[in-house]
Amino acid sequence: MKKLMTGNEAFALGAYQAGVVVGAGYPGTPSTEILMNFARYPGVYAEWSPNEKVALDVGVGAAYAGGRALVTTKHVGLNVAADSLFYAVYTGLKGGLVIINADDPEMHSSQNEQDNRYYAKFAMVPMLEPSDSQEALEFVRLAMEISETFDTPVIIRSNTRLSHSKSVVTIEQEGMVAVGEGGEAAAGERPVYERNIPKYVMVPGFARQRHPVVLERMACLTSYAETVPVNHIMQGSPKLGIIAAGVAYQYAREVFPDATFLKLGMVYPLPSELFKKLVSQVERVVVVEELEPFIEEHVRLMGIPVMGKEVFSRTGEFSPDKVRYSAARAGLVDSPLQAPPEVGPPLPARPPMLCPGCAHRGIFYALQRLRAVVLGDIGCYTLGALPPLNAMHTCGCMGAGVGVVHGMDRVGVRDRTVAVIGDSTLFHSGIPPLINILYNRGVSTVIVLDNRVTAMTGHQENPGSGITLLKEPTQEISIENLVRGIGFTKVDVINPYHFPEVVRVLREHMDCGQPSVVIARYPCILHTREKYPPCTVDRETCNDCGNCLRIGCTPISKVDGGVDIDGALCNGCGLCAVICPSGAIKAAGGTPATGINAGQANY
Amino acid sequence: MARGKVDILLAGVGGQGTILASDILAEVGLQHGYDVKKAEVHGMSQRGGAVESHVRWGERVYSPQVEAGQVDYLLGLEMLEAARWTNYLAVGGVAMVNRHRVAPPSVNLGTAVYPSEEEIQQRLARRASRIWWVDGTTVARQLGNQTLAGVVLLGAFSGLLGDPEDFWLPVIERLVPAKFAESNRAAFSAGRKLWMEGVSQCATCVS
Ligand SMILES: Cc1ncc(C[n+]2csc(CCOP(=O)(O)OP(=O)(O)O)c2C)c(N)n1
C-alpha cells in the first residue's frame, strides 16, 4: 500500500511495527507528532514525561527490563537528557532503545541550531539519519536491530524538513512486524529483568570495566558501517563525488543529478573504507551537509581533500536553491540558476503573535505598565517579548528564568524583577530553581502562567492537565500545593483576565521583599475553544488614545480617528474593553475579563 | 506514471487552512500517479504567523521544498502572503490568489502599509504569466465559515488544471472530518463554479 506520510507519522508507524512497547518523550517542535501518532496504535504504552531526561530514564528502564523502547525529543531536549544518554551507553540495555532526535536547522521554532550529530560522537552512540518518510519508517526497525545486536542505545536524527514533510511510503504490512533477536516483550512474552550489578550499576569500579566495552562496541559498529546497506555508493559521473545524508542528500540530488553519490544512512560511526572507495572512483569529492562540518572533519582527518564548508553555509537550513547557488559560486555546477531577483520593495512582516483572547496578554500588559524586569522562559508566553508588549527581557532555554532572577537578586538587582514561567515549563525544569530561591535566601517573585496545557507545541497534556497522552484521566498536579510544599508562604492564585486584580497582586508581590509565587491560572482558550461575542468600538466615544493597540491583539487595528476590531478574529475575551480608559470598547458581560470581580481598571 | 512536474506553493496566514489545502493537493497528485512531496513548517503557524507549504508532483521528487524561481502555481490564501512568495514563481508561472487581506501587526499599529491590490498585481506580474483573483473568503463566508476559503480556492484551481470535479471530491471527503465533509464539498463546488464562470475578475498579464 502506498501512503503519503510525514516523517513523524512514519517514525511512529516504524516504531509500532518494530514492536516498541513503551514510548516516552516531551513535546518539542519538530519532534512532537512522533509520540502523538505512536500513542494511537493499539496496545502500546506512551507517555509525556515532564522532561526529556525523565523520558530517557523511562525508556532505559523499559529496555533494561527487556521491552523495546522509543524516546523522542527535539535537539535541545537531548541536552536535558544528556546525562542519562551517557550512562545508558555504558550500561547497554536488554531490549532495544531508540531515541528519535529532531534537529531544527534555521531555528524555525527553537532557540539555537545545534548539530546533534556531535552527541553521537561525544556519547559514542550509533546514529542513523533517514532522508525521507520511507526511510524514517525503515530506519526505526534497523535502529532496533542495531540496538539489540550491539547492546547500545541508537539515535535517529531527524530535522524539521524530514519530520514535517510528507512523502510516499510503501507499507508492506499492516500491523507489527517481528524483527531481530531479543525484544521478548515485542514478541508478546512477559519481560523479565535480569539482575546484573556490574553491568547496570555505574559506580567507578564497574564503569571502568564498561568503558573498554563501549570502545570495543564502537570498533565493531565502525566495521558494520562499512557494509550496512543504508550506506552505499550510487555510481554516476566520475568527475564529481558527493557525500550526503538525510534531507541534504535530497537537495544534492536535485543540484548534482549526474554525480556519483555516497549516501550515508548511518552518520556515526562513519565508514572510512567507503570514503576511500569513493575517492578512488571520482576526481573530486564534495560533502553536502547542513550545519556543522561533521562528516567533512572526519574525511579531512583521513587526509582526503574534500570541499565542504568553504562552499556551503554553516548556518541555517539548506534548500535546493541555496545548495545550487553555493555550488554555482564554487564552480561545481555549469549552468548556475541565479538566485531569483527580488521583485519589489520589502513587504510588512508577519511574525507570530499571542492569539486573540490569550490569557498571557493581560499579564504582560500589566508587567509592562509596572515597568517590571521580566526574566523569561520558553512557551507561547515568550511572544510577550515582541512589540508592542516588549515585556520579557531574557529567555534562554526552558527553566532558565527562575534561576536567572535569583542570580540578579544575588548581585543586588531586585527592583521589579520577576520570573515568568509556563506550567509545562515549571514541571519540566522550574522546580529545582524554585527550591533554590528559598534555600538560598532569595526574595524573587515567580509568576507561573498556568494555562493547564503545553500550548506552544500544539496543546499536549502535561502534569497539570488531569489527563495523560493516552487520554486517561489522572491526578492533576496542583502548583499551589507544590510551591507551598516547598515552603513558599506568599502564594496567590489569580485569574489573568481580571486586569485590576492582576495589577494589584503583581505590585504587591514585587514590593513585598520576600520570595513569592503568583499563579495566573486560566485554561488556554484556544484549547478549550472558549469564545465570546466580539468586542465592538463606539467610534463616538473613542478618543484615539491608542491604549488598546499596546496590548498587541491582532483584531484591533488603527483606523482614521480611532480603532477598529475585526469581529471575525476577535475572541471576545474583553481585555481591551477593560483597559480602554474612555469606555469606548464594549464587550459582552461575563467574559473572562468582564466577568464577576473583573471590574474596571483605573488605567 | 504521470510525466513532467508540477510545483505548487501555497501561502497563507495561520488558521486559514493552508495546511489542509496542501494535504489535499498532495493526495490529488498521488492519485494522478505522480511521486509527491510536501513541506511546511508547523509550530509558530498557529499564532497567526505566515504559513507556506510546498507541494511537489513529479516523476521522481527529491527535495521536499521547491527551488526558488521554479514554482508553477502560486496559490495565495491571503494577498500579502501571495506577494511575499512572488520570487519563487517560475517566469511564466501562474498565480491564483484569494482576494482577502489579513493585516499584519505592523499594519494594525499604523507603522506599515498594506500594499494595494494593484501593487500586488504588479509584483506578481513580474513573474506570472497569468494571475487569477478568486473571492474565496467572500464565498466561504456565504457558506457560513470563512476558513473554507482554501477549499474554494482549490475548487477553482482544479478547474484551472482541467481535472474533473469527482477526481478531487473523494480526496477532500477522505481528508476532512466527517461532520465537515458536506461544507467542504460545497466550498469546493462553489470554487469550481467560480472558475467555470471565468473567475469573473481574471487578470491576464504578459511578462
Ligand atoms: C528542552 C526543551 N524541550 C522542549 C522545548 C519545546 N518547548 C518550548 S516551550 C514548551 C512548553 C511550553 O508550555 P508552557 O510552559 O505550559 O507554556 P505555554 O506554551 O502553554 O504558554 C516546549 C515543549 C524546548 N524549547 N526545550
Short mmCIF file of N, CA and C in Angstrom, two decimals, chain B residues 28-167:
data_model
loop_
_atom_site.label_atom_id
_atom_site.label_comp_id
_atom_site.label_asym_id
_atom_site.label_seq_id
_atom_site.Cartn_x
_atom_site.Cartn_y
_atom_site.Cartn_z
N VAL B 28 -4.06 14.54 -4.19
CA VAL B 28 -4.53 14.58 -5.59
C VAL B 28 -3.37 14.23 -6.53
N GLY B 29 -2.19 14.73 -6.22
CA GLY B 29 -1.01 14.42 -7.03
C GLY B 29 -0.72 12.93 -7.04
N LEU B 30 -0.83 12.33 -5.88
CA LEU B 30 -0.58 10.89 -5.77
C LEU B 30 -1.58 10.13 -6.63
N GLN B 31 -2.83 10.59 -6.58
CA GLN B 31 -3.89 9.97 -7.35
C GLN B 31 -3.66 10.12 -8.86
N HIS B 32 -2.97 11.22 -9.24
CA HIS B 32 -2.63 11.42 -10.64
C HIS B 32 -1.52 10.47 -11.09
N GLY B 33 -0.88 9.80 -10.12
CA GLY B 33 0.19 8.88 -10.47
C GLY B 33 1.58 9.47 -10.33
N TYR B 34 1.65 10.65 -9.73
CA TYR B 34 2.96 11.27 -9.52
C TYR B 34 3.62 10.75 -8.24
N ASP B 35 4.93 10.89 -8.19
CA ASP B 35 5.63 10.88 -6.92
C ASP B 35 5.32 12.24 -6.30
N VAL B 36 5.17 12.29 -4.98
CA VAL B 36 4.73 13.54 -4.35
C VAL B 36 5.56 13.82 -3.11
N LYS B 37 5.93 15.08 -2.91
CA LYS B 37 6.46 15.50 -1.61
C LYS B 37 5.80 16.81 -1.23
N LYS B 38 5.79 17.05 0.06
CA LYS B 38 5.12 18.24 0.57
C LYS B 38 5.88 18.72 1.78
N ALA B 39 6.12 20.00 1.87
CA ALA B 39 6.89 20.50 3.02
C ALA B 39 6.27 21.75 3.59
N GLU B 40 6.27 21.82 4.90
CA GLU B 40 5.87 23.07 5.54
C GLU B 40 6.45 23.09 6.93
N VAL B 41 6.37 24.23 7.55
CA VAL B 41 6.88 24.35 8.91
C VAL B 41 5.71 24.59 9.82
N HIS B 42 5.48 23.69 10.79
CA HIS B 42 4.44 23.97 11.78
C HIS B 42 5.14 24.60 12.97
N GLY B 43 4.35 24.88 13.97
CA GLY B 43 4.99 25.39 15.18
C GLY B 43 4.45 26.74 15.50
N MET B 44 4.98 27.74 14.82
CA MET B 44 4.55 29.09 15.10
C MET B 44 3.27 29.45 14.33
N SER B 45 2.92 28.60 13.35
CA SER B 45 1.86 28.98 12.43
C SER B 45 0.52 29.21 13.12
N GLN B 46 0.29 28.47 14.21
CA GLN B 46 -0.98 28.64 14.91
C GLN B 46 -1.14 30.04 15.47
N ARG B 47 -0.04 30.72 15.65
CA ARG B 47 -0.10 32.00 16.33
C ARG B 47 -0.29 33.16 15.34
N GLY B 48 -0.92 32.87 14.21
CA GLY B 48 -1.23 33.96 13.29
C GLY B 48 -0.06 34.38 12.43
N GLY B 49 1.02 33.60 12.46
CA GLY B 49 2.17 33.91 11.62
C GLY B 49 1.94 33.47 10.18
N ALA B 50 2.92 33.77 9.33
CA ALA B 50 2.83 33.36 7.93
C ALA B 50 3.03 31.85 7.83
N VAL B 51 2.31 31.22 6.91
CA VAL B 51 2.46 29.78 6.67
C VAL B 51 2.68 29.57 5.18
N GLU B 52 3.69 28.79 4.83
CA GLU B 52 3.80 28.43 3.43
C GLU B 52 3.97 26.93 3.32
N SER B 53 3.44 26.37 2.28
CA SER B 53 3.52 24.93 2.10
C SER B 53 3.90 24.63 0.66
N HIS B 54 4.88 23.76 0.50
CA HIS B 54 5.34 23.37 -0.84
C HIS B 54 4.72 22.03 -1.20
N VAL B 55 4.11 21.94 -2.35
CA VAL B 55 3.59 20.65 -2.81
C VAL B 55 4.23 20.36 -4.16
N ARG B 56 4.88 19.22 -4.26
CA ARG B 56 5.61 18.90 -5.49
C ARG B 56 5.09 17.59 -6.08
N TRP B 57 4.68 17.64 -7.33
CA TRP B 57 4.31 16.44 -8.08
C TRP B 57 5.38 16.25 -9.15
N GLY B 58 5.83 15.02 -9.34
CA GLY B 58 6.81 14.78 -10.39
C GLY B 58 7.02 13.30 -10.61
N GLU B 59 7.78 12.96 -11.67
CA GLU B 59 8.06 11.56 -11.90
C GLU B 59 8.87 11.00 -10.74
N ARG B 60 9.84 11.81 -10.28
CA ARG B 60 10.62 11.43 -9.11
C ARG B 60 10.97 12.74 -8.41
N VAL B 61 10.49 12.90 -7.21
CA VAL B 61 10.74 14.15 -6.48
C VAL B 61 11.79 13.89 -5.41
N TYR B 62 12.82 14.69 -5.38
CA TYR B 62 13.84 14.55 -4.34
C TYR B 62 13.57 15.54 -3.20
N SER B 63 13.84 16.81 -3.45
CA SER B 63 13.70 17.79 -2.37
C SER B 63 12.24 18.02 -2.01
N PRO B 64 11.94 18.08 -0.72
CA PRO B 64 10.56 18.41 -0.35
C PRO B 64 10.21 19.87 -0.61
N GLN B 65 11.21 20.74 -0.66
CA GLN B 65 10.92 22.14 -0.97
C GLN B 65 11.19 22.42 -2.45
N VAL B 66 10.38 23.29 -3.02
CA VAL B 66 10.59 23.71 -4.40
C VAL B 66 11.74 24.71 -4.42
N GLU B 67 12.45 24.68 -5.49
CA GLU B 67 13.53 25.65 -5.65
C GLU B 67 12.94 27.02 -5.99
N ALA B 68 13.52 28.07 -5.39
CA ALA B 68 13.05 29.42 -5.72
C ALA B 68 13.13 29.63 -7.22
N GLY B 69 12.13 30.27 -7.79
CA GLY B 69 12.13 30.52 -9.23
C GLY B 69 11.61 29.36 -10.06
N GLN B 70 11.10 28.32 -9.41
CA GLN B 70 10.66 27.12 -10.15
C GLN B 70 9.19 26.78 -9.93
N VAL B 71 8.49 27.61 -9.16
CA VAL B 71 7.10 27.27 -8.82
C VAL B 71 6.20 27.47 -10.04
N ASP B 72 5.40 26.46 -10.34
CA ASP B 72 4.47 26.56 -11.47
C ASP B 72 3.19 27.29 -11.08
N TYR B 73 2.71 26.98 -9.87
CA TYR B 73 1.47 27.59 -9.40
C TYR B 73 1.65 28.15 -8.00
N LEU B 74 1.38 29.41 -7.85
CA LEU B 74 1.41 30.03 -6.53
C LEU B 74 -0.04 30.22 -6.09
N LEU B 75 -0.43 29.53 -5.03
CA LEU B 75 -1.80 29.67 -4.53
C LEU B 75 -1.77 30.51 -3.26
N GLY B 76 -2.32 31.70 -3.33
CA GLY B 76 -2.29 32.60 -2.17
C GLY B 76 -3.63 32.57 -1.46
N LEU B 77 -3.60 32.17 -0.18
CA LEU B 77 -4.84 32.22 0.58
C LEU B 77 -5.05 33.61 1.16
N GLU B 78 -3.98 34.41 1.09
CA GLU B 78 -4.05 35.78 1.60
C GLU B 78 -3.17 36.61 0.67
N MET B 79 -3.57 37.83 0.40
CA MET B 79 -2.92 38.59 -0.66
C MET B 79 -1.46 38.95 -0.37
N LEU B 80 -1.22 39.45 0.83
CA LEU B 80 0.16 39.84 1.17
C LEU B 80 1.09 38.62 1.15
N GLU B 81 0.57 37.49 1.63
CA GLU B 81 1.41 36.29 1.66
C GLU B 81 1.70 35.79 0.25
N ALA B 82 0.74 35.94 -0.63
CA ALA B 82 0.99 35.57 -2.03
C ALA B 82 2.11 36.45 -2.59
N ALA B 83 2.01 37.75 -2.32
CA ALA B 83 3.01 38.69 -2.84
C ALA B 83 4.40 38.34 -2.32
N ARG B 84 4.46 37.90 -1.06
CA ARG B 84 5.74 37.61 -0.42
C ARG B 84 6.52 36.53 -1.16
N TRP B 85 5.82 35.62 -1.81
CA TRP B 85 6.48 34.47 -2.44
C TRP B 85 6.64 34.63 -3.94
N THR B 86 6.44 35.85 -4.43
CA THR B 86 6.50 36.07 -5.87
C THR B 86 7.78 35.52 -6.48
N ASN B 87 8.91 35.73 -5.79
CA ASN B 87 10.16 35.32 -6.45
C ASN B 87 10.36 33.81 -6.46
N TYR B 88 9.45 33.07 -5.86
CA TYR B 88 9.50 31.62 -6.01
C TYR B 88 8.87 31.17 -7.33
N LEU B 89 8.02 32.04 -7.89
CA LEU B 89 7.37 31.68 -9.14
C LEU B 89 8.38 31.55 -10.27
N ALA B 90 8.16 30.57 -11.12
CA ALA B 90 8.92 30.48 -12.36
C ALA B 90 8.45 31.62 -13.27
N VAL B 91 9.33 32.12 -14.08
CA VAL B 91 8.88 33.10 -15.06
C VAL B 91 7.86 32.40 -15.94
N GLY B 92 6.68 32.99 -16.06
CA GLY B 92 5.63 32.34 -16.83
C GLY B 92 4.72 31.47 -15.97
N GLY B 93 4.98 31.41 -14.67
CA GLY B 93 4.12 30.63 -13.78
C GLY B 93 2.76 31.30 -13.62
N VAL B 94 1.91 30.65 -12.83
CA VAL B 94 0.54 31.14 -12.67
C VAL B 94 0.27 31.40 -11.19
N ALA B 95 -0.36 32.53 -10.91
CA ALA B 95 -0.74 32.82 -9.52
C ALA B 95 -2.26 32.81 -9.41
N MET B 96 -2.76 32.19 -8.36
CA MET B 96 -4.20 32.24 -8.08
C MET B 96 -4.33 32.71 -6.64
N VAL B 97 -4.99 33.84 -6.47
CA VAL B 97 -4.95 34.49 -5.16
C VAL B 97 -6.35 34.75 -4.63
N ASN B 98 -6.56 34.35 -3.40
CA ASN B 98 -7.80 34.66 -2.69
C ASN B 98 -7.80 36.15 -2.37
N ARG B 99 -8.87 36.83 -2.79
CA ARG B 99 -8.90 38.27 -2.54
C ARG B 99 -9.29 38.51 -1.09
N HIS B 100 -8.31 38.42 -0.21
CA HIS B 100 -8.58 38.54 1.22
C HIS B 100 -7.35 39.11 1.92
N ARG B 101 -7.59 40.10 2.76
CA ARG B 101 -6.49 40.74 3.47
C ARG B 101 -6.55 40.40 4.94
N VAL B 102 -5.42 40.02 5.51
CA VAL B 102 -5.29 39.94 6.97
C VAL B 102 -4.13 40.86 7.31
N ALA B 103 -4.42 41.93 8.03
CA ALA B 103 -3.37 42.92 8.31
C ALA B 103 -2.37 42.34 9.30
N PRO B 104 -1.08 42.43 9.01
CA PRO B 104 -0.08 42.01 9.99
C PRO B 104 0.03 43.08 11.09
N PRO B 105 0.66 42.72 12.23
CA PRO B 105 0.67 43.63 13.39
C PRO B 105 1.18 45.04 13.07
N SER B 106 2.21 45.14 12.25
CA SER B 106 2.77 46.47 11.99
C SER B 106 1.76 47.35 11.26
N VAL B 107 0.92 46.73 10.45
CA VAL B 107 -0.12 47.50 9.75
C VAL B 107 -1.21 47.92 10.75
N ASN B 108 -1.57 46.99 11.64
CA ASN B 108 -2.55 47.34 12.68
C ASN B 108 -2.10 48.51 13.52
N LEU B 109 -0.80 48.52 13.79
CA LEU B 109 -0.27 49.59 14.64
C LEU B 109 -0.05 50.88 13.87
N GLY B 110 -0.23 50.81 12.58
CA GLY B 110 -0.07 52.01 11.78
C GLY B 110 1.37 52.33 11.43
N THR B 111 2.29 51.36 11.62
CA THR B 111 3.69 51.62 11.30
C THR B 111 4.09 51.08 9.94
N ALA B 112 3.21 50.35 9.28
CA ALA B 112 3.50 49.87 7.92
C ALA B 112 2.20 49.92 7.14
N VAL B 113 2.33 49.84 5.83
CA VAL B 113 1.14 49.96 4.98
C VAL B 113 0.91 48.64 4.25
N TYR B 114 -0.32 48.22 4.22
CA TYR B 114 -0.68 47.02 3.47
C TYR B 114 -0.71 47.40 1.99
N PRO B 115 0.02 46.68 1.15
CA PRO B 115 0.06 47.07 -0.27
C PRO B 115 -1.32 46.96 -0.93
N SER B 116 -1.56 47.79 -1.90
CA SER B 116 -2.86 47.78 -2.58
C SER B 116 -2.93 46.58 -3.53
N GLU B 117 -4.13 46.28 -3.96
CA GLU B 117 -4.31 45.16 -4.89
C GLU B 117 -3.51 45.39 -6.17
N GLU B 118 -3.46 46.64 -6.62
CA GLU B 118 -2.71 46.95 -7.86
C GLU B 118 -1.23 46.66 -7.65
N GLU B 119 -0.72 47.07 -6.47
CA GLU B 119 0.71 46.83 -6.21
C GLU B 119 1.01 45.33 -6.20
N ILE B 120 0.12 44.58 -5.57
CA ILE B 120 0.33 43.14 -5.50
C ILE B 120 0.25 42.53 -6.90
N GLN B 121 -0.71 42.99 -7.64
CA GLN B 121 -0.87 42.53 -9.02
C GLN B 121 0.40 42.80 -9.84
N GLN B 122 0.92 44.02 -9.68
CA GLN B 122 2.13 44.38 -10.43
C GLN B 122 3.32 43.52 -10.04
N ARG B 123 3.41 43.30 -8.75
CA ARG B 123 4.51 42.50 -8.26
C ARG B 123 4.44 41.08 -8.83
N LEU B 124 3.28 40.47 -8.70
CA LEU B 124 3.12 39.11 -9.22
C LEU B 124 3.39 39.06 -10.71
N ALA B 125 2.99 40.12 -11.40
CA ALA B 125 3.11 40.15 -12.86
C ALA B 125 4.57 40.19 -13.31
N ARG B 126 5.48 40.51 -12.40
CA ARG B 126 6.90 40.46 -12.79
C ARG B 126 7.31 39.05 -13.17
N ARG B 127 6.59 38.06 -12.64
CA ARG B 127 6.96 36.69 -12.98
C ARG B 127 5.81 35.87 -13.54
N ALA B 128 4.61 36.17 -13.10
CA ALA B 128 3.48 35.33 -13.50
C ALA B 128 3.03 35.67 -14.91
N SER B 129 2.61 34.65 -15.65
CA SER B 129 2.02 34.91 -16.96
C SER B 129 0.53 35.14 -16.81
N ARG B 130 -0.05 34.52 -15.79
CA ARG B 130 -1.48 34.72 -15.54
C ARG B 130 -1.71 34.86 -14.05
N ILE B 131 -2.61 35.76 -13.70
CA ILE B 131 -2.96 35.95 -12.31
C ILE B 131 -4.48 35.87 -12.19
N TRP B 132 -4.93 35.00 -11.33
CA TRP B 132 -6.37 34.85 -11.13
C TRP B 132 -6.71 35.29 -9.72
N TRP B 133 -7.67 36.20 -9.63
CA TRP B 133 -8.16 36.61 -8.31
C TRP B 133 -9.44 35.86 -8.03
N VAL B 134 -9.52 35.26 -6.86
CA VAL B 134 -10.71 34.47 -6.51
C VAL B 134 -11.28 35.03 -5.21
N ASP B 135 -12.58 35.29 -5.20
CA ASP B 135 -13.20 35.80 -3.98
C ASP B 135 -13.54 34.65 -3.05
N GLY B 136 -12.51 33.93 -2.66
CA GLY B 136 -12.70 32.71 -1.87
C GLY B 136 -13.29 32.98 -0.50
N THR B 137 -12.79 33.99 0.17
CA THR B 137 -13.27 34.25 1.53
C THR B 137 -14.71 34.75 1.50
N THR B 138 -15.02 35.57 0.51
CA THR B 138 -16.40 36.06 0.38
C THR B 138 -17.35 34.88 0.20
N VAL B 139 -16.98 33.99 -0.69
CA VAL B 139 -17.82 32.81 -0.95
C VAL B 139 -17.89 31.94 0.30
N ALA B 140 -16.75 31.76 0.95
CA ALA B 140 -16.72 30.91 2.15
C ALA B 140 -17.61 31.50 3.24
N ARG B 141 -17.58 32.82 3.37
CA ARG B 141 -18.45 33.47 4.37
C ARG B 141 -19.91 33.21 4.05
N GLN B 142 -20.22 33.28 2.76
CA GLN B 142 -21.61 32.99 2.36
C GLN B 142 -21.99 31.56 2.74
N LEU B 143 -21.00 30.69 2.73
CA LEU B 143 -21.26 29.30 3.11
C LEU B 143 -21.23 29.13 4.63
N GLY B 144 -20.94 30.23 5.31
CA GLY B 144 -21.04 30.20 6.77
C GLY B 144 -19.74 29.95 7.51
N ASN B 145 -18.61 29.83 6.81
CA ASN B 145 -17.36 29.56 7.52
C ASN B 145 -16.19 30.04 6.67
N GLN B 146 -15.55 31.11 7.11
CA GLN B 146 -14.54 31.70 6.25
C GLN B 146 -13.27 30.86 6.12
N THR B 147 -13.10 29.87 7.02
CA THR B 147 -11.92 29.03 6.89
C THR B 147 -12.07 28.03 5.73
N LEU B 148 -13.24 28.03 5.06
CA LEU B 148 -13.40 27.18 3.88
C LEU B 148 -12.76 27.81 2.63
N ALA B 149 -12.22 29.02 2.79
CA ALA B 149 -11.70 29.75 1.63
C ALA B 149 -10.66 28.93 0.86
N GLY B 150 -9.82 28.21 1.59
CA GLY B 150 -8.78 27.41 0.93
C GLY B 150 -9.39 26.37 0.00
N VAL B 151 -10.45 25.76 0.44
CA VAL B 151 -11.09 24.72 -0.38
C VAL B 151 -11.83 25.35 -1.57
N VAL B 152 -12.36 26.56 -1.37
CA VAL B 152 -12.95 27.28 -2.50
C VAL B 152 -11.86 27.50 -3.56
N LEU B 153 -10.71 27.93 -3.08
CA LEU B 153 -9.59 28.18 -3.99
C LEU B 153 -9.20 26.89 -4.73
N LEU B 154 -9.20 25.78 -4.00
CA LEU B 154 -8.86 24.51 -4.64
C LEU B 154 -9.88 24.14 -5.72
N GLY B 155 -11.15 24.49 -5.45
CA GLY B 155 -12.19 24.23 -6.46
C GLY B 155 -11.85 24.95 -7.75
N ALA B 156 -11.48 26.22 -7.63
CA ALA B 156 -11.10 26.99 -8.82
C ALA B 156 -9.83 26.41 -9.45
N PHE B 157 -8.89 26.03 -8.60
CA PHE B 157 -7.62 25.51 -9.11
C PHE B 157 -7.82 24.19 -9.86
N SER B 158 -8.74 23.36 -9.38
CA SER B 158 -9.00 22.09 -10.07
C SER B 158 -9.50 22.37 -11.49
N GLY B 159 -10.28 23.47 -11.61
CA GLY B 159 -10.75 23.86 -12.93
C GLY B 159 -9.60 24.30 -13.81
N LEU B 160 -8.71 25.08 -13.22
CA LEU B 160 -7.53 25.56 -13.96
C LEU B 160 -6.69 24.38 -14.47
N LEU B 161 -6.58 23.34 -13.63
CA LEU B 161 -5.80 22.17 -14.03
C LEU B 161 -6.56 21.31 -15.03
N GLY B 162 -7.87 21.52 -15.12
CA GLY B 162 -8.67 20.72 -16.04
C GLY B 162 -9.02 19.34 -15.51
N ASP B 163 -8.95 19.18 -14.19
CA ASP B 163 -9.33 17.89 -13.60
C ASP B 163 -10.83 17.82 -13.45
N PRO B 164 -11.40 16.64 -13.63
CA PRO B 164 -12.84 16.52 -13.33
C PRO B 164 -13.09 16.70 -11.83
N GLU B 165 -14.26 17.22 -11.52
CA GLU B 165 -14.60 17.52 -10.13
C GLU B 165 -14.53 16.27 -9.25
N ASP B 166 -15.04 15.15 -9.77
CA ASP B 166 -15.08 13.96 -8.91
C ASP B 166 -13.72 13.28 -8.80
N PHE B 167 -12.70 13.86 -9.42
CA PHE B 167 -11.35 13.39 -9.17
C PHE B 167 -10.89 13.91 -7.80
#
